[in-house]
Short mmCIF file of C-alpha atoms in Angstrom, two decimals:
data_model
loop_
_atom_site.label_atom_id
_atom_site.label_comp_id
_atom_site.label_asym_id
_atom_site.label_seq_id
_atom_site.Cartn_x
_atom_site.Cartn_y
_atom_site.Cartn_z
CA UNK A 221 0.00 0.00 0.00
CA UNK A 222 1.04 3.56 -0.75
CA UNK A 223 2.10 5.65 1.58
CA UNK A 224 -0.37 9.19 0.75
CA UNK A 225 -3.17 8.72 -2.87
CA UNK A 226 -3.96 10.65 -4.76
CA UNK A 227 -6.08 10.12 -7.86
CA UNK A 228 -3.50 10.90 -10.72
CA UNK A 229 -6.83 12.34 -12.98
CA UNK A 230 -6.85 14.17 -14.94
CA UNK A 231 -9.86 16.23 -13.20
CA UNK A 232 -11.69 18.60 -15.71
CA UNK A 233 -13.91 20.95 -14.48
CA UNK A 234 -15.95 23.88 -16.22
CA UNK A 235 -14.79 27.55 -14.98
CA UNK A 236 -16.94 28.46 -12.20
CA UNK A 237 -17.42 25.10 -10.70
CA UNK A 238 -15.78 23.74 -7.46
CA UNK A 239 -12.92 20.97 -8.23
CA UNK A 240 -12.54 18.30 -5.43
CA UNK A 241 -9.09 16.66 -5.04
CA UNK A 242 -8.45 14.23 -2.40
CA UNK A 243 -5.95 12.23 -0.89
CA UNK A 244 -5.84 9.17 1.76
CA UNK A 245 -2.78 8.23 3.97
CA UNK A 246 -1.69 5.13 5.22
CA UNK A 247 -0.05 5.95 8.84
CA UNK A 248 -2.30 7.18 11.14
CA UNK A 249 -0.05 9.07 13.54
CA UNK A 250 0.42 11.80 10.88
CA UNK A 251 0.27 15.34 12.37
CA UNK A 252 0.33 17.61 9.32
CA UNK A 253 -0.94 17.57 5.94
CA UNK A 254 -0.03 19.93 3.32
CA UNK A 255 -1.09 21.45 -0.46
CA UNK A 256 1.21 22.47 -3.16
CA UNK A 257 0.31 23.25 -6.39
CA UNK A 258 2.69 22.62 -9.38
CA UNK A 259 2.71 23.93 -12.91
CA UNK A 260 4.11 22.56 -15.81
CA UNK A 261 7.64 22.74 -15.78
CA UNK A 262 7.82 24.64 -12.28
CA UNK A 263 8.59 23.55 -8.93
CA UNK A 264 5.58 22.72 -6.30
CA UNK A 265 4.39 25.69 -4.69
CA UNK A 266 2.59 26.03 -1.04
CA UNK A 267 -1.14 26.35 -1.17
CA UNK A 268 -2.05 25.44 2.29
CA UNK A 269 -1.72 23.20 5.46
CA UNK A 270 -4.26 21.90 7.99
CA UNK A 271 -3.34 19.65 10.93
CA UNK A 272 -6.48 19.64 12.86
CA UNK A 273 -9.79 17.94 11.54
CA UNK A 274 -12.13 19.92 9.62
CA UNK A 275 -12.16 22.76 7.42
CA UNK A 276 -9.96 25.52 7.21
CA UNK A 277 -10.05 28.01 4.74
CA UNK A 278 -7.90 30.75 2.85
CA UNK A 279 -9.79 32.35 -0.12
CA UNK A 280 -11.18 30.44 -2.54
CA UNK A 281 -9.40 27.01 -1.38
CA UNK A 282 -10.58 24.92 1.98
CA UNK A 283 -9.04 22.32 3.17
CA UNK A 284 -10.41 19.31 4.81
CA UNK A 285 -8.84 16.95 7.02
CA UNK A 286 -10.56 13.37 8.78
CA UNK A 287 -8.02 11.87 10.94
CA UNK A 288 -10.29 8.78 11.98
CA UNK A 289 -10.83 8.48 8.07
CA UNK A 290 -7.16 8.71 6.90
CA UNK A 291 -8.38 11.51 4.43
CA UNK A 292 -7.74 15.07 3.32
CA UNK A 293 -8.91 16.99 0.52
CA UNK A 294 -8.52 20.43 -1.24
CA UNK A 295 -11.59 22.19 -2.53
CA UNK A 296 -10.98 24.99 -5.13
CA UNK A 297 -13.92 27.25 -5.46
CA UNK A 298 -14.98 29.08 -8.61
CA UNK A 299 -12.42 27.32 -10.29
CA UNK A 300 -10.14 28.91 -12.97
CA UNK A 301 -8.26 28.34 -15.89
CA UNK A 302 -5.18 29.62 -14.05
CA UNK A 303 -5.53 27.14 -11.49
CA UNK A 304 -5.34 24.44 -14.58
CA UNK A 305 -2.08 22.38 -12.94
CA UNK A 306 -1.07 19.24 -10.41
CA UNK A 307 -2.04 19.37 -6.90
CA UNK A 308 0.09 16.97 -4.31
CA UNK A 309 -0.39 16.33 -1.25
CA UNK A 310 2.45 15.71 1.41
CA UNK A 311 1.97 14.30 4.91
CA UNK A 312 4.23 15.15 7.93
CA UNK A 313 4.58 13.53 11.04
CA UNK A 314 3.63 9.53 12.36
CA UNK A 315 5.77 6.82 13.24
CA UNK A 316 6.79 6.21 9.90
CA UNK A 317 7.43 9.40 8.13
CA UNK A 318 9.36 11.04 10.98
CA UNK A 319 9.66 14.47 10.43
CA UNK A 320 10.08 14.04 6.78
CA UNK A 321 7.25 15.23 4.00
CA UNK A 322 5.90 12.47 2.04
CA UNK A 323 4.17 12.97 -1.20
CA UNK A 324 1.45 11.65 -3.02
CA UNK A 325 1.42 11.36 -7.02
CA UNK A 326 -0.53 14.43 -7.59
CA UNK A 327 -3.75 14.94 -9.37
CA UNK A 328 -3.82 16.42 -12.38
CA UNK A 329 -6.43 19.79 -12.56
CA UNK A 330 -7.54 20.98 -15.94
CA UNK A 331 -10.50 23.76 -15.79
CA UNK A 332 -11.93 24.18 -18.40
CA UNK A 333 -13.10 28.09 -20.35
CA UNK B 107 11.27 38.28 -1.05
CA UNK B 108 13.14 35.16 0.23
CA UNK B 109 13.66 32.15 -1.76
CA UNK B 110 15.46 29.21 -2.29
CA UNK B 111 18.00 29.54 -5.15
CA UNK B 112 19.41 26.56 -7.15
CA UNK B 113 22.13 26.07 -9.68
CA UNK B 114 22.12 25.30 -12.43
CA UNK B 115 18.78 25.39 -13.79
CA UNK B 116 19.69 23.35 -16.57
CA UNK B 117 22.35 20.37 -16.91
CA UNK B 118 22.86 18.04 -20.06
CA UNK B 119 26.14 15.91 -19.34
CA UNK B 120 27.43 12.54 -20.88
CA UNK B 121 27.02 9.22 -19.10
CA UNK B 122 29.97 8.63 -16.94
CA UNK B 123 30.62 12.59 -16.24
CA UNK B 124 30.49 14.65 -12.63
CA UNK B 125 27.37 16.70 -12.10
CA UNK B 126 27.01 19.09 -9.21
CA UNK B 127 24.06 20.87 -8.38
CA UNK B 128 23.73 23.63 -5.59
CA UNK B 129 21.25 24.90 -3.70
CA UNK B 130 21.03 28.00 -1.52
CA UNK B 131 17.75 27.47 1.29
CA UNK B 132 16.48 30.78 2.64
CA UNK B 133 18.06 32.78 4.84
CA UNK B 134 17.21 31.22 8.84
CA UNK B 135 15.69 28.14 7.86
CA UNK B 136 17.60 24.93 9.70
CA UNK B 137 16.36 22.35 7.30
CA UNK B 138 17.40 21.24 3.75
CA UNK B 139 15.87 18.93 1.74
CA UNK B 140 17.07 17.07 -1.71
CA UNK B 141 13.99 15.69 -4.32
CA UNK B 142 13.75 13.98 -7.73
CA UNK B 143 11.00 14.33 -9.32
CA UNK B 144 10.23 11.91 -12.65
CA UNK B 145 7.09 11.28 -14.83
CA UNK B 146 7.15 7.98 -13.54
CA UNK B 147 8.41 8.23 -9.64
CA UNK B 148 7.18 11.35 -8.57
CA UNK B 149 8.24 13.60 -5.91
CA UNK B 150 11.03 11.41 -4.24
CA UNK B 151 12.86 11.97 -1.03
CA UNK B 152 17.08 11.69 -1.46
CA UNK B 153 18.25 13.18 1.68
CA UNK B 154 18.12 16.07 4.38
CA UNK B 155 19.83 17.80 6.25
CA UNK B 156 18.79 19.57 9.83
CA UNK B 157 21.64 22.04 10.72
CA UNK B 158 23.90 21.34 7.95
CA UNK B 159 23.96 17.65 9.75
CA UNK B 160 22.70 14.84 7.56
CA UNK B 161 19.51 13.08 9.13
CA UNK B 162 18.54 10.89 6.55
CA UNK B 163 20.07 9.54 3.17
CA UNK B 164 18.25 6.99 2.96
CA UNK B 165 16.91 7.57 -0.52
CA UNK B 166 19.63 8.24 -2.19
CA UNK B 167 21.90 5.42 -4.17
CA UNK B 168 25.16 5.87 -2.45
CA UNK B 169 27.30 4.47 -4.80
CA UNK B 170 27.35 7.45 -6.89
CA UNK B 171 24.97 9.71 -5.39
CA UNK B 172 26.67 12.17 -2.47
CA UNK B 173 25.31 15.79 -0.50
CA UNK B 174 26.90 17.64 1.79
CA UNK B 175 26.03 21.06 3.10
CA UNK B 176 29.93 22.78 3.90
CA UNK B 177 27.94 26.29 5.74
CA UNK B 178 24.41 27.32 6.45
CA UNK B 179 24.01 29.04 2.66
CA UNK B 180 25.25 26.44 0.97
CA UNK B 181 24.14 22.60 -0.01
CA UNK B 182 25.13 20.46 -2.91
CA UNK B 183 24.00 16.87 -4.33
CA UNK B 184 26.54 15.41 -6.54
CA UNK B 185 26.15 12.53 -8.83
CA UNK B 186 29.63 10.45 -9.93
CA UNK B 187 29.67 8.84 -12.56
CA UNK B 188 26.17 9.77 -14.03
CA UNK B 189 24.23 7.50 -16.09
CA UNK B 190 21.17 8.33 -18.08
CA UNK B 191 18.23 7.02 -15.69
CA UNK B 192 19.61 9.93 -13.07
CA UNK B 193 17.62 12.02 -15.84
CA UNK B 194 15.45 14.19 -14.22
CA UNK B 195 14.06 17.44 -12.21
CA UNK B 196 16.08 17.65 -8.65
CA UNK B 197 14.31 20.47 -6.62
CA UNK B 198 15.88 21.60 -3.27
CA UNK B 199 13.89 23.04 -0.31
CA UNK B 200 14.08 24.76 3.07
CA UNK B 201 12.18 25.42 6.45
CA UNK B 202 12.38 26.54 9.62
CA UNK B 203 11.99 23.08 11.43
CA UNK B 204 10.97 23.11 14.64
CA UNK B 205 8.96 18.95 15.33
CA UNK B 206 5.81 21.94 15.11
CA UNK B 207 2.73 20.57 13.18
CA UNK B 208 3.07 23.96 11.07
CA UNK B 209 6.63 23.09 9.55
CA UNK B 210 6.60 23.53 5.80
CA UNK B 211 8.96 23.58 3.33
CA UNK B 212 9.98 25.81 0.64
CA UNK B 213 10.99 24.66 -3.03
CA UNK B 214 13.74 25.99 -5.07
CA UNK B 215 13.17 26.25 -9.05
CA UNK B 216 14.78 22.93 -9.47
CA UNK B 217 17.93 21.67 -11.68
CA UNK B 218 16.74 20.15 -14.96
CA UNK B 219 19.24 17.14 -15.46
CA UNK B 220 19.74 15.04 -18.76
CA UNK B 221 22.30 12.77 -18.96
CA UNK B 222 23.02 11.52 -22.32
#
């Protein structure tokens, strides 16, 4: 079993809608749980972090975490074709990660004009 | 505007040669972390360091694969002798570390590496 899924997508979405990405994670002492977004040919950038379950949320992206559930997820709002690009998700923290970041795959975002 | 820096952006070497890449994290942060990233692998750990002192290598194939970080603006990754499959994107990053659940990490532009 993987370590932290993602769905690889892609995910299309019409402008305006709400994309949904999601991730699971396989040790359940993880404290942290982070979003970067990465565009072709660039290096990840930091969306957002969450380490307490439920929502928290910075503009147009919220980010939900369910520790019982193993599960986070990233909701974009009122999507955009500038936010067309990979989303991964990194887990810090547990027994087996130590204090190092692991990384899903990503999921691939394409929102559509 | 703080970032992490990273040289060279772009590398195309023949099998068997040296390639050095450097990286320098932002200014205050204790941490330093070395990635390969692949179509096929993804985001993948190599190594870290935690005040310039290596923590974990584990990723990395030691045989030809080294990193060292000689002073607190300054880490490198060396490959020796490269071979084509080392092919890829090797991002650096940095962050103020602190065993907080609000540690992050900050990526550098990467080094684009293609070994002939």
């Amino acid at each position: 079993q993987k370590e932290v899924e993602q769905n690889s997508g892609p995910l299309s979405v019409p402008e305006g809608a709400i994309a949904s990405l999601n991730c699971t994670y396989s040790d359940r002492g993880s404290q942290s749980f982070f979003w970067y977004r990465q565009y072709s040919g660039k290096s990840p950038e930091l969306i957002m972090f969450i380490y307490s379950n439920g929502d928290k949320e910075d503009g147009r992206f919220t980010a939900q975490l369910n520790k019982a559930s193993q599960y986070v997820s990233l909701l974009i709002r009122d999507s955009q074709p500038s936010d067309s690009a990979t989303y991964l998700c990194a887990v810090k923290g547990g027994d087996n990660y130590g204090q190092n970041f692991v990384f899903g795959p990503g999921t691939r975002l394409s929102v559509l004009p | 505007d703080a970032r992490v820096t990273q040289t060279p952006r772009h590398k195309v070497t023949e099998m068997g040669q040296e390639v050095t890449m450097r990286c320098q994290p932002i200014l205050g942060h204790n941490t330093v972390f070395w990635y390969r990233q692949t179509m096929m692998q993804g985001l993948e750990l190599l190594a870290y360091f935690r005040n310039r002192a290596p923590l974990d290598d584990s990723g990395m194939p030691k045989d030809r694969f080294s990193a060292e970080m000689p002073d607190a603006t300054l880490a490198t990754l060396k490959i020796q002798p490269s071979e084509p499959r080392d092919s890829a994107v090797y991002f650096c990053a940095s962050g103020l570390v602190l065993n907080h659940p609000t540690d992050t990490q900050y990526f550098g532009p990467g080094t684009r590496l293609t070994v002939l």
